[in-house]
mmCIF file of C-alpha atoms in Angstrom:
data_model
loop_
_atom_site.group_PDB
_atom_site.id
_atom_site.type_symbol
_atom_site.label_atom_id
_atom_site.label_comp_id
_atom_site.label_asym_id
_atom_site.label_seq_id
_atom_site.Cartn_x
_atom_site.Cartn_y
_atom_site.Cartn_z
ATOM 1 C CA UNK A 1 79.039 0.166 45.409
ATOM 2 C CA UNK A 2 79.326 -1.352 48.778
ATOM 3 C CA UNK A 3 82.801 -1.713 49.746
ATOM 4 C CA UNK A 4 82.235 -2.824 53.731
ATOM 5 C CA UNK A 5 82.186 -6.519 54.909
ATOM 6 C CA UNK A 6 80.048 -9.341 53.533
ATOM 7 C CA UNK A 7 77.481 -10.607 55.702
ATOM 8 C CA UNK A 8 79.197 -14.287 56.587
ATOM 9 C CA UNK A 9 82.094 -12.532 57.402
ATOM 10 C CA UNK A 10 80.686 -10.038 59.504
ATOM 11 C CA UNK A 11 79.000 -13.255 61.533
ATOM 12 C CA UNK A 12 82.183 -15.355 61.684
ATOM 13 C CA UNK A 13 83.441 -12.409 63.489
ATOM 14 C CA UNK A 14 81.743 -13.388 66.352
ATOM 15 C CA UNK A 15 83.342 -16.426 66.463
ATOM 16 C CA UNK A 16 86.192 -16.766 69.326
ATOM 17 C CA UNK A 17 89.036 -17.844 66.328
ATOM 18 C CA UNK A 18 91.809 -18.045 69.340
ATOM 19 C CA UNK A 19 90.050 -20.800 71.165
ATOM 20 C CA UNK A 20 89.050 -22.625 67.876
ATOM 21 C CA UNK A 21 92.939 -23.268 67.289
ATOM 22 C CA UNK A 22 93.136 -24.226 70.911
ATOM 23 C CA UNK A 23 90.678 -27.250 69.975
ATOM 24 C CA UNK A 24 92.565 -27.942 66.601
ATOM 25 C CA UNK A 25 95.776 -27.845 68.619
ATOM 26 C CA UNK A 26 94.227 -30.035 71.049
ATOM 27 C CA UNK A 27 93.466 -32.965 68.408
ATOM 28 C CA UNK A 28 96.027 -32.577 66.011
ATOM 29 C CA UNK A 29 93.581 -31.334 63.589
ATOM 30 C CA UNK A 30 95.857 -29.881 61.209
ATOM 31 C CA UNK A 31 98.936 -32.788 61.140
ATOM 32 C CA UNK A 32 100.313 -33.649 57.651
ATOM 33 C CA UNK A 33 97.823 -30.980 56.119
ATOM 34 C CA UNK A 34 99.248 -28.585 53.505
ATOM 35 C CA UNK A 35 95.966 -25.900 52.483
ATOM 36 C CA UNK A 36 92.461 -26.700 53.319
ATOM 37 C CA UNK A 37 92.898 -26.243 57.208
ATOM 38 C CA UNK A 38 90.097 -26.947 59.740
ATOM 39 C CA UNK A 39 88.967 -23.493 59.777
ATOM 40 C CA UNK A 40 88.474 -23.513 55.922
ATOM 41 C CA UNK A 41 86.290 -26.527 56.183
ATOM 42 C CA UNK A 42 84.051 -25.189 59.558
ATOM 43 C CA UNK A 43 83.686 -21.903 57.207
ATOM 44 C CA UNK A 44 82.799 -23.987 54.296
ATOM 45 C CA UNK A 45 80.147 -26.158 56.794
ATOM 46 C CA UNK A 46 78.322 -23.236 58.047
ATOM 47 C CA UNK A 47 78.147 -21.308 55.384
ATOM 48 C CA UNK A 48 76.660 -24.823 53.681
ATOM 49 C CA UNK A 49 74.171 -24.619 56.703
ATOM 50 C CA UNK A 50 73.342 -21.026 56.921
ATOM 51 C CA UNK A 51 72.741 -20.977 53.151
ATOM 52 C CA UNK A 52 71.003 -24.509 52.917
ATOM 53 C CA UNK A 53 72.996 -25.869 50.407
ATOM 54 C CA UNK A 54 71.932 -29.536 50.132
ATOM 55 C CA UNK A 55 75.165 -31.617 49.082
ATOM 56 C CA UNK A 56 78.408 -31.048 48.666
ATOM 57 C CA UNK A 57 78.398 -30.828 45.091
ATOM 58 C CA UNK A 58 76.072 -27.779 45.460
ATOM 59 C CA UNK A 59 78.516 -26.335 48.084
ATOM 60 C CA UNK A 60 81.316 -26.195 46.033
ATOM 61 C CA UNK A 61 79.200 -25.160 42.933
ATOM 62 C CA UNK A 62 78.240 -22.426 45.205
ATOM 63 C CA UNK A 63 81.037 -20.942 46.232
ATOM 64 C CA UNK A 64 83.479 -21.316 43.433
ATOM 65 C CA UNK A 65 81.058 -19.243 41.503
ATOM 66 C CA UNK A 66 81.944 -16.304 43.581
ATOM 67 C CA UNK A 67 85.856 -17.786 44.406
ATOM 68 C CA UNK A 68 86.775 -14.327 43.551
ATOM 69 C CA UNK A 69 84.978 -13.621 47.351
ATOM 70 C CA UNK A 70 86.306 -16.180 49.080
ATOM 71 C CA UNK A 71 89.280 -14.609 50.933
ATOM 72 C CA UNK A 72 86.979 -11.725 52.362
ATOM 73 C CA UNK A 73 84.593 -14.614 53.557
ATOM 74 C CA UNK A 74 87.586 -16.066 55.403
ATOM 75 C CA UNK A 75 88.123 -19.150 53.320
ATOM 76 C CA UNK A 76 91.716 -18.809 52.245
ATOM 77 C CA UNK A 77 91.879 -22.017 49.667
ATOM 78 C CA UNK A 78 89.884 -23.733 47.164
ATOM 79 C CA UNK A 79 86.695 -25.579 47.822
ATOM 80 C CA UNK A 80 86.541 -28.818 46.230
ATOM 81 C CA UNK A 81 83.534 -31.532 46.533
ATOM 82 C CA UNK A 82 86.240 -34.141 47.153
ATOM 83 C CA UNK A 83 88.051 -32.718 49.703
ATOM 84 C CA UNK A 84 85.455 -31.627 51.505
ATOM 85 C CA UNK A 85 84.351 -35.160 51.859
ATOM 86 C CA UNK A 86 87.495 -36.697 52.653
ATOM 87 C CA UNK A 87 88.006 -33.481 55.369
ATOM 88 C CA UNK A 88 84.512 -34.374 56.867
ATOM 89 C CA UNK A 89 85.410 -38.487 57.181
ATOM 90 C CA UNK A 90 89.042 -38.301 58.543
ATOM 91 C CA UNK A 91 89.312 -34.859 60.543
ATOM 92 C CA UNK A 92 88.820 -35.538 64.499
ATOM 93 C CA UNK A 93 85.061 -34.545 65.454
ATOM 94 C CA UNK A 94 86.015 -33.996 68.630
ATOM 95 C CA UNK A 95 87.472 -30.186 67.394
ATOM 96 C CA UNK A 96 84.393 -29.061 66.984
ATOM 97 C CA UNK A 97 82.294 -30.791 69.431
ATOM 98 C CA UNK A 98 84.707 -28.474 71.900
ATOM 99 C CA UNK A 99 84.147 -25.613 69.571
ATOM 100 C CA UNK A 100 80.622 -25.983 70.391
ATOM 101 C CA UNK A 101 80.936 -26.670 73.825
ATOM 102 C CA UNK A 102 82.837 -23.120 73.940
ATOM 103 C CA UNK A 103 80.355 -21.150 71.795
ATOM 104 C CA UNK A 104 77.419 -22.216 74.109
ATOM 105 C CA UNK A 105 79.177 -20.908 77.210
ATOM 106 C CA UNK A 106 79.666 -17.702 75.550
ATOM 107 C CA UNK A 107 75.621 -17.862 74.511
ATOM 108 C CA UNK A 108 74.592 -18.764 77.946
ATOM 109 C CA UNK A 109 76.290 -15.513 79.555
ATOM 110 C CA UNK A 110 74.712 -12.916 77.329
ATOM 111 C CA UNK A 111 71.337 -14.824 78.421
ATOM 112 C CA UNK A 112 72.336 -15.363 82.119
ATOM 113 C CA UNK A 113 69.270 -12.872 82.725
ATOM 114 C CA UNK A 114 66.647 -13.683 80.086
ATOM 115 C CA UNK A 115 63.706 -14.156 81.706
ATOM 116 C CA UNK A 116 61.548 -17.869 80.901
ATOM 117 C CA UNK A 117 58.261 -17.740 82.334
ATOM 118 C CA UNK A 118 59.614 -18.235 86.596
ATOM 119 C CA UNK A 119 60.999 -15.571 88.872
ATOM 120 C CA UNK A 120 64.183 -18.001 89.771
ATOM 121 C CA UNK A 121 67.554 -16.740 89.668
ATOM 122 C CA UNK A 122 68.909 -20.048 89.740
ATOM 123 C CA UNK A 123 69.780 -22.183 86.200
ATOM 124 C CA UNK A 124 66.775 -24.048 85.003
ATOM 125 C CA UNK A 125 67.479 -27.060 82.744
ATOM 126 C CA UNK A 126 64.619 -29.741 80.896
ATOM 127 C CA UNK A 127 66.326 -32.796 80.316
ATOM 128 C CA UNK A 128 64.605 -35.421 77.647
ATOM 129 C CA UNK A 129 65.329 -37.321 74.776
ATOM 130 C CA UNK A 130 63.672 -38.342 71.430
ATOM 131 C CA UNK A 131 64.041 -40.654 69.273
ATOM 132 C CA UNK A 132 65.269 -40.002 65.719
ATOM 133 C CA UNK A 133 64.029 -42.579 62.859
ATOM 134 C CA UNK A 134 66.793 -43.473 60.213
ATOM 135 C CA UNK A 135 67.139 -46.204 57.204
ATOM 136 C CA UNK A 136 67.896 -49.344 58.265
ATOM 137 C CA UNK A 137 70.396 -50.064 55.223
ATOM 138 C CA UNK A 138 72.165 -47.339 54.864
ATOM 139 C CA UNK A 139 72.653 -46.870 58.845
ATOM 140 C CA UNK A 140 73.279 -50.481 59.573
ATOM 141 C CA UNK A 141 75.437 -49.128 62.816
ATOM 142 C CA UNK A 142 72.192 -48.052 64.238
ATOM 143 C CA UNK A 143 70.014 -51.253 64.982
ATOM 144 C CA UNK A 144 66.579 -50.017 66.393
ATOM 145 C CA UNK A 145 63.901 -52.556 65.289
ATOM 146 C CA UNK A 146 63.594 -55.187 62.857
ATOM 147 C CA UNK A 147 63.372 -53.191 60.297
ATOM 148 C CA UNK A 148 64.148 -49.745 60.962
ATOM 149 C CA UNK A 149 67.405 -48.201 62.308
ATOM 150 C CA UNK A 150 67.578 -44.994 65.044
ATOM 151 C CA UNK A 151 69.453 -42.876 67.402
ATOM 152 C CA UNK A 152 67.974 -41.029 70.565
ATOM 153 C CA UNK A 153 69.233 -37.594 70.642
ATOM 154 C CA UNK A 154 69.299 -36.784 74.448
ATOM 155 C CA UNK A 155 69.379 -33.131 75.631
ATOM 156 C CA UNK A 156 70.032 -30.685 78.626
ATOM 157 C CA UNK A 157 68.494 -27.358 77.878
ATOM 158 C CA UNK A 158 69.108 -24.388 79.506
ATOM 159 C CA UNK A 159 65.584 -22.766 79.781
ATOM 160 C CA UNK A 160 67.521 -19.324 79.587
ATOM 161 C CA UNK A 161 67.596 -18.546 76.067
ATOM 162 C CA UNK A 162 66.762 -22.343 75.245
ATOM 163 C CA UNK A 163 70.258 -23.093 74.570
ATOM 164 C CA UNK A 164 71.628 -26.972 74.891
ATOM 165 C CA UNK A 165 74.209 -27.184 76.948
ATOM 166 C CA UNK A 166 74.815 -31.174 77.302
ATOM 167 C CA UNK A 167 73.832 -33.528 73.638
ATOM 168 C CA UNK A 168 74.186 -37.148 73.547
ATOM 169 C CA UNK A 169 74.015 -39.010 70.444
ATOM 170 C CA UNK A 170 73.307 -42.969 71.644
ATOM 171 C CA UNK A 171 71.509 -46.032 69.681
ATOM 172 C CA UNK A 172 67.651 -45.335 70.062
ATOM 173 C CA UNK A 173 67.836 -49.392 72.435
ATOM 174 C CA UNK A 174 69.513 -46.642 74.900
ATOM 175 C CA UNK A 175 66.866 -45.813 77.977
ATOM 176 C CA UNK A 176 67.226 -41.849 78.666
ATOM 177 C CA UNK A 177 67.527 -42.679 82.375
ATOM 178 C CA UNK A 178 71.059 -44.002 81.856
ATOM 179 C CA UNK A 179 71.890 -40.748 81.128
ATOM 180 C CA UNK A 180 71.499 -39.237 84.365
ATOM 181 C CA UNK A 181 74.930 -41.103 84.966
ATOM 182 C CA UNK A 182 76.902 -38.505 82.536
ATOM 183 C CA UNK A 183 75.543 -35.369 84.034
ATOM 184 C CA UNK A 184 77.866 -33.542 86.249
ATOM 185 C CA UNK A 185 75.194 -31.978 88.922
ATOM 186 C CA UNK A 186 75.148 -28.556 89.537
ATOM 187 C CA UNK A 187 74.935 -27.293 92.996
ATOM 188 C CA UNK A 188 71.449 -24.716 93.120
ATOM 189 C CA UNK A 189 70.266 -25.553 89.429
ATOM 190 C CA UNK A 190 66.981 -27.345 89.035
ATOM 191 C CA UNK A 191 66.721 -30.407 86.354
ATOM 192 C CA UNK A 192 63.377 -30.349 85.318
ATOM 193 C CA UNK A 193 62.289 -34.499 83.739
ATOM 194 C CA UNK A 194 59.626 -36.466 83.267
ATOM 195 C CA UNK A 195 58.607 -39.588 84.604
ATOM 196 C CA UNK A 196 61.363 -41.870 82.291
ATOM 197 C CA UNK A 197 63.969 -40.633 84.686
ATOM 198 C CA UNK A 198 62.485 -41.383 87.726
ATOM 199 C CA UNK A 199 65.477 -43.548 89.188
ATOM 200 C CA UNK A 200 65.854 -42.595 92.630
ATOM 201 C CA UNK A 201 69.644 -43.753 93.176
ATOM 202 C CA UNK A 202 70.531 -41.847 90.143
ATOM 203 C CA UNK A 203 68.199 -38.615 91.691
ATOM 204 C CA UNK A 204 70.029 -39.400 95.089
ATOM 205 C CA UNK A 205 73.134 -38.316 93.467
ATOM 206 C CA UNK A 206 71.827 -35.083 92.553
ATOM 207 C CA UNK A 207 70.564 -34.485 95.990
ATOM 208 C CA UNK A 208 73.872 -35.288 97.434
ATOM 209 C CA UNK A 209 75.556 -32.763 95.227
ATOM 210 C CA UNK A 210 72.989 -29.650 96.020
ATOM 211 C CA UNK A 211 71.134 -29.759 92.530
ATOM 212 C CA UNK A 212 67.092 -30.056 92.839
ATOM 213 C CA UNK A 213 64.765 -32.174 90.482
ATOM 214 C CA UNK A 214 61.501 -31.547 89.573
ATOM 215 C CA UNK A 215 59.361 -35.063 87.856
ATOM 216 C CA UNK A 216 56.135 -36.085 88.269
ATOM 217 C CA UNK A 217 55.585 -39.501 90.154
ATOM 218 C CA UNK A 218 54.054 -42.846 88.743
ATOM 219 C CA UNK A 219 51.053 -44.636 89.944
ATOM 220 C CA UNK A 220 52.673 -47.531 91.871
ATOM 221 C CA UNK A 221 54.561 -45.165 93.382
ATOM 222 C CA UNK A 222 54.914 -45.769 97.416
ATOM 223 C CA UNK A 223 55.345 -43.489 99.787
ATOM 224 C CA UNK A 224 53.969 -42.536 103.334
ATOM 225 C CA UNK A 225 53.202 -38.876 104.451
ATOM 226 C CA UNK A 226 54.973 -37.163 106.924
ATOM 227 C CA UNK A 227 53.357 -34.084 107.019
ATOM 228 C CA UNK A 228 50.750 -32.040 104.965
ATOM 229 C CA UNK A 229 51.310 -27.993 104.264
ATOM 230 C CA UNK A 230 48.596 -25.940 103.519
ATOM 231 C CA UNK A 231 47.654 -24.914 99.869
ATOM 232 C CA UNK A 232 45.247 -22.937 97.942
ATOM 233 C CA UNK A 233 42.962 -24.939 96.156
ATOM 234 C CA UNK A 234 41.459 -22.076 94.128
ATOM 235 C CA UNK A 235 45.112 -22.432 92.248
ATOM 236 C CA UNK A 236 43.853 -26.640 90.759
ATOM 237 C CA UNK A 237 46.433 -27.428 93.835
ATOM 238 C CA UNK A 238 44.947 -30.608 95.947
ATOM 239 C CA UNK A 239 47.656 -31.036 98.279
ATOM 240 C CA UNK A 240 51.384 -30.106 99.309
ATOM 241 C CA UNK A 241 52.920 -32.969 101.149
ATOM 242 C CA UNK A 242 56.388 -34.067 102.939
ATOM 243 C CA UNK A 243 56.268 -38.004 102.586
ATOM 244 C CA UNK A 244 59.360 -41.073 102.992
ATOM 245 C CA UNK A 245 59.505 -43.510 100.280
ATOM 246 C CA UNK A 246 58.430 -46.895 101.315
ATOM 247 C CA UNK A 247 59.279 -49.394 98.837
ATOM 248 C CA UNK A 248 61.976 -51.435 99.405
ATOM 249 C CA UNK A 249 64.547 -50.428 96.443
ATOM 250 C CA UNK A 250 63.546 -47.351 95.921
ATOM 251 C CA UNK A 251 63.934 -45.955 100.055
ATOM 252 C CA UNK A 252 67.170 -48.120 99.622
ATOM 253 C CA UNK A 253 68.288 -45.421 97.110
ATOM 254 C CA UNK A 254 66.454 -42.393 98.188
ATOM 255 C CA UNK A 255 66.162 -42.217 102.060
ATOM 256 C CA UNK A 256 66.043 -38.248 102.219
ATOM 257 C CA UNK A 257 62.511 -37.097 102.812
ATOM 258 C CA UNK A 258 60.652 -35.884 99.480
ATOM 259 C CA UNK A 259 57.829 -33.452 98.538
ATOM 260 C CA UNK A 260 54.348 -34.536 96.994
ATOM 261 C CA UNK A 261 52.369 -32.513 95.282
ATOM 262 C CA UNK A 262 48.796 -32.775 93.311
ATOM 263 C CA UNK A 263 47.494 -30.744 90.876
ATOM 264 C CA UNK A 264 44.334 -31.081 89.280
ATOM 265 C CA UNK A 265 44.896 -29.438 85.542
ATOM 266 C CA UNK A 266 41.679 -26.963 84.790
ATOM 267 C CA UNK A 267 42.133 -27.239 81.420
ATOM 268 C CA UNK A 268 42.379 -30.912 80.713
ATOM 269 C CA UNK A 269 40.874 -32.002 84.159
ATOM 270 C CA UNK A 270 43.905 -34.575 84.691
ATOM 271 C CA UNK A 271 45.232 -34.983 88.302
ATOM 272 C CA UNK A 272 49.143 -34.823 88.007
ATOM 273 C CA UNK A 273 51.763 -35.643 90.813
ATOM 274 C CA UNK A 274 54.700 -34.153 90.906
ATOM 275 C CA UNK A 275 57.819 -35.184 93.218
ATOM 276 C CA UNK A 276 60.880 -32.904 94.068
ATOM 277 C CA UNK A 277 63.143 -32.122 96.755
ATOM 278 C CA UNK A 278 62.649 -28.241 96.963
ATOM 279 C CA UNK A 279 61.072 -27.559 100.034
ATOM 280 C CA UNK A 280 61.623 -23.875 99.770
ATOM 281 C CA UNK A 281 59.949 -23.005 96.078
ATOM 282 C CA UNK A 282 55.833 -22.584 96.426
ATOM 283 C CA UNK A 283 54.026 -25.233 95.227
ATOM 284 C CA UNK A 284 52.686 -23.234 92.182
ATOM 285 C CA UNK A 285 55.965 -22.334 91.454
ATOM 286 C CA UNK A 286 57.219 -25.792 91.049
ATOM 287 C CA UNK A 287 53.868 -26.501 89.187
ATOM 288 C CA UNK A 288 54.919 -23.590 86.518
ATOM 289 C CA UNK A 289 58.187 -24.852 86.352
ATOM 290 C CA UNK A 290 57.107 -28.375 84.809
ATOM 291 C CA UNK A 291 55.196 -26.737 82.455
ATOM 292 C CA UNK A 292 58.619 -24.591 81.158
ATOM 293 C CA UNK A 293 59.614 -28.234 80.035
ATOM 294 C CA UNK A 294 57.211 -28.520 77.372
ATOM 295 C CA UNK A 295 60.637 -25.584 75.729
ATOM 296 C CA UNK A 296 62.589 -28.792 75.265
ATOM 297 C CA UNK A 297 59.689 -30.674 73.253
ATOM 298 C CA UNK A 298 59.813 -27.436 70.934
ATOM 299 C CA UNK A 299 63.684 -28.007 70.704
ATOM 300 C CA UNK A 300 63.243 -31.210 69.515
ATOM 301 C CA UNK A 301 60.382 -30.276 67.356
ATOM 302 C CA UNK A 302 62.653 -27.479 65.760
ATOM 303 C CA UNK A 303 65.208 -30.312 65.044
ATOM 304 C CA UNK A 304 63.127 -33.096 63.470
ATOM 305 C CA UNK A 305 61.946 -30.098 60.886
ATOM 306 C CA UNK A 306 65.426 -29.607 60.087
ATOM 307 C CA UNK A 307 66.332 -33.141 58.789
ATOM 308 C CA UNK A 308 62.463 -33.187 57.153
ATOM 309 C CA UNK A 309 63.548 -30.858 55.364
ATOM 310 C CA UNK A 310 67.190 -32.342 54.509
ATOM 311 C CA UNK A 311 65.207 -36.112 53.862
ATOM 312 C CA UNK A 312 63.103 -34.504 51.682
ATOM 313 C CA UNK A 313 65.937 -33.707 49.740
ATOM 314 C CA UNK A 314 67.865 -36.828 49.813
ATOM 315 C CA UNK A 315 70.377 -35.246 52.719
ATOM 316 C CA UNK A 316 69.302 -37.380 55.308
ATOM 317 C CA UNK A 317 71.309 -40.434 53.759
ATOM 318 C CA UNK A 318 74.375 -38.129 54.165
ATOM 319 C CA UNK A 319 73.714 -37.964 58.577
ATOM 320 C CA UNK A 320 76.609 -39.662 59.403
ATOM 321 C CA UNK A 321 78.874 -37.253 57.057
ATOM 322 C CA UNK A 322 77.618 -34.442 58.723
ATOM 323 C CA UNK A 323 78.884 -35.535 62.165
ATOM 324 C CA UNK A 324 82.363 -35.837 60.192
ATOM 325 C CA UNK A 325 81.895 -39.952 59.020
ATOM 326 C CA UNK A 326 80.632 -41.637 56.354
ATOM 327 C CA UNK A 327 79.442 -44.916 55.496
ATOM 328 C CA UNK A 328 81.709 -47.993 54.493
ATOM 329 C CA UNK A 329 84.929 -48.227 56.399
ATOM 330 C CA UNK A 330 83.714 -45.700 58.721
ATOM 331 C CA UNK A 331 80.845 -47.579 60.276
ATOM 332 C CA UNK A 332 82.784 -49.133 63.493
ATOM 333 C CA UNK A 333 84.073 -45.110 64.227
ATOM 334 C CA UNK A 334 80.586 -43.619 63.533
ATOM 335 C CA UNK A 335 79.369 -46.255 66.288
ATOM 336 C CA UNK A 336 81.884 -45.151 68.534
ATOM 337 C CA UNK A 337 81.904 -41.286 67.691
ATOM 338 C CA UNK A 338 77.342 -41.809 68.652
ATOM 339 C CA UNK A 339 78.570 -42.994 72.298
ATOM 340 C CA UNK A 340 80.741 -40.184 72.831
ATOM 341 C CA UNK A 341 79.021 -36.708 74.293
ATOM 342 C CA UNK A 342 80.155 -33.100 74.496
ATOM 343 C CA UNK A 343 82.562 -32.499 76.892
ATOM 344 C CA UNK A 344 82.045 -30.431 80.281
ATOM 345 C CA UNK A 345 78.234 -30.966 79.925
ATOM 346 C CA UNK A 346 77.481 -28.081 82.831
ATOM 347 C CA UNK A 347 80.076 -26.247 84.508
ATOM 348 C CA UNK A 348 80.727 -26.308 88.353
ATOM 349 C CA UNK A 349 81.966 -23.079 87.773
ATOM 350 C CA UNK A 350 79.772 -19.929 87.657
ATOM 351 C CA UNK A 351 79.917 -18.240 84.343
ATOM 352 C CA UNK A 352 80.493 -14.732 85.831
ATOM 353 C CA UNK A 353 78.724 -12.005 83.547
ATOM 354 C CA UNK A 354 80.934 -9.990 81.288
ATOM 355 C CA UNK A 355 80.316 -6.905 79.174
ATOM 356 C CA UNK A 356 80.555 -7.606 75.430
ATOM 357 C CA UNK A 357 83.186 -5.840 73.930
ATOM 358 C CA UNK A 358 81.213 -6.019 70.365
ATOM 359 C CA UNK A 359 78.647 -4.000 71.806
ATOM 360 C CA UNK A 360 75.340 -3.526 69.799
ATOM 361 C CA UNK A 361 76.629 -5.665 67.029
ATOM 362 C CA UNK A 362 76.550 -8.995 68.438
ATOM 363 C CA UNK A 363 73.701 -11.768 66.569
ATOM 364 C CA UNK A 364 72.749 -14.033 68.962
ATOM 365 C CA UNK A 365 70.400 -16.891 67.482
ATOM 366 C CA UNK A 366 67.445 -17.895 69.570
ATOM 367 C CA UNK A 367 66.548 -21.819 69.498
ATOM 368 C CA UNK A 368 62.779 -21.530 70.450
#
């Protein structure tokens, strides 16, 4: 007989428990409650989601047919379907949207040197969005078309280890280049977009604070060269160039001097044009790193198979409870709660790397 740990517990131990109180503490997570704390129902939640339960009636079928177990899987009272629900509609979301936050700091230092396809030592983030298709009457809060209701999921992914560090949740009317506006720039790191956040004012500001973009440009885009650097055109590369915007608004809000590049795509013959403000990088380098932004499309990919597979089931009608809401009297704070991101999307502060102390036996999940 195998008297050692069970495997949830042995993963929970991971978990940094000290700074999880710190974020119930924060919020008053735990005021007027007598037994099922917030730490019982987070246990409860990702054991539902490492195990794939699919309601809440089979998570407490589940788990009160081994309630024998449940102290040595952490979970120190009694599951029941209806508190669950009422802990996942009233309990502040914001505990464990700072849990989160917290966890993927602790992620992104054991992959500060995982290597993603470029020799940079600087971070590397793909910013995009998608948009996520919901039913228009039983997500009323969500108005997307006529007849169909949505929410754009907007995401900052650190291409080192793939791991999100900034999520939005907005209404899917929401452009994704407003959201350039709640990024806090960081100085050295390269943001790595396509052409739906070309804005130049909002790209001026992360000039000014030391962070480099890399987009590709449109067609009526206006510029005048400066000055042309030699390339290679064996590499598909056409030209390397220094130019000045000339349009009116948009040398208003980007007077710094940009780089052009073309590249002529061997494989699909298109001619692409890409615009950053790295004059350093090569210019295949910067070519190579658009292409590591095709890692978010997979992220997204990876997501939109998880609530398939949830819709299929009937799950996807319970979205909003997920996030800690539910339908009903809830609508007007599930509206509110969408608006509201993660907080510290990317730290000004350099994550110094630290030795684990749980050595060999640490699980780190991979998001690819």
């Amino acid at each position: 007989m195998n008297h050692g740990q069970l495997v949830f517990a042995q993963l929970m131990q991971h978990l940094p428990l000290t700074t999880f109180r710190r974020c119930v503490a924060r919020y008053q997570g735990e005021h007027k409650i007598k037994w099922f704390s917030c730490l019982d129902q987070f246990l409860c939640m990702a054991f539902a989601q490492l195990t794939y339960r699919e309601s809440l009636r089979d998570i407490e079928a589940c788990l009160r047919a081994q309630q024998s177990k449940l102290y040595h899987l952490g979970i120190r009272a009694a599951v029941a379907r209806n508190t669950l629900a009422n802990a996942n509609a009233v309990r502040d979301w914001r505990i464990y949207a700072d849990f989160a936050q917290s966890l993927i700091r602790i992620a992104r230092r054991l992959y500060v040197d995982e290597p993603f396809g470029v020799d940079l030592k600087e971070s590397v983030y793909a910013l995009d969005a998608t948009t996520i298709d919901l039913c228009l009457s039983v997500f009323s809060w969500a108005p997307f078309r006529s007849t169909k209701a949505a929410v754009k999921l907007h995401t900052l992914l650190d291409l080192r280890g793939n791991i999100p560090t900034f999520i939005h949740i907005s209404g899917g009317k929401m452009h994704e280049v407003n959201i350039l506006d709640q990024l806090l720039p960081e100085p050295g790191a390269f943001y790595i977009m396509d052409r739906g956040f070309l804005d130049f004012e909002r790209l001026y500001r992360f000039h000014e604070a030391g962070s480099f973009f890399v987009t590709r440009g449109k067609s009526n885009l206006k510029v005048q060269r400066r000055y042309s650097h030699p390339v290679d055109r064996g590499t598909g590369l056409i030209c390397d160039q220094t130019v000045v915007l000339t349009g009116f608004y948009s040398h208003k809000g980007f007077e710094a001097p940009l780089r052009r590049i073309r590249f002529k795509d061997p494989e699909t013959a298109k001619t692409l044009v890409f615009l950053t403000n790295n004059f350093t990088l090569p210019a295949i380098t910067i070519i190579e790193l658009y292409r590591c932004r095709w890692q978010v499309e997979l992220f997204f990919k990876w997501i939109k198979q998880h609530l398939r597979y949830f819709g299929e089931r009937g799950q996807i009608a319970n979205l909003d409870r997920g996030v800690g809401l539910r339908t009903g009297r809830h609508r007007q704070e599930a509206s509110s709660a969408l608006r509201q991101p993660l907080r510290n999307p990317t730290d000004l502060e350099f994550d110094h790397v630290r030795t684990n102390p749980l050595g060999s036996a640490t699980c780190t999940s991979r998001g690819r």
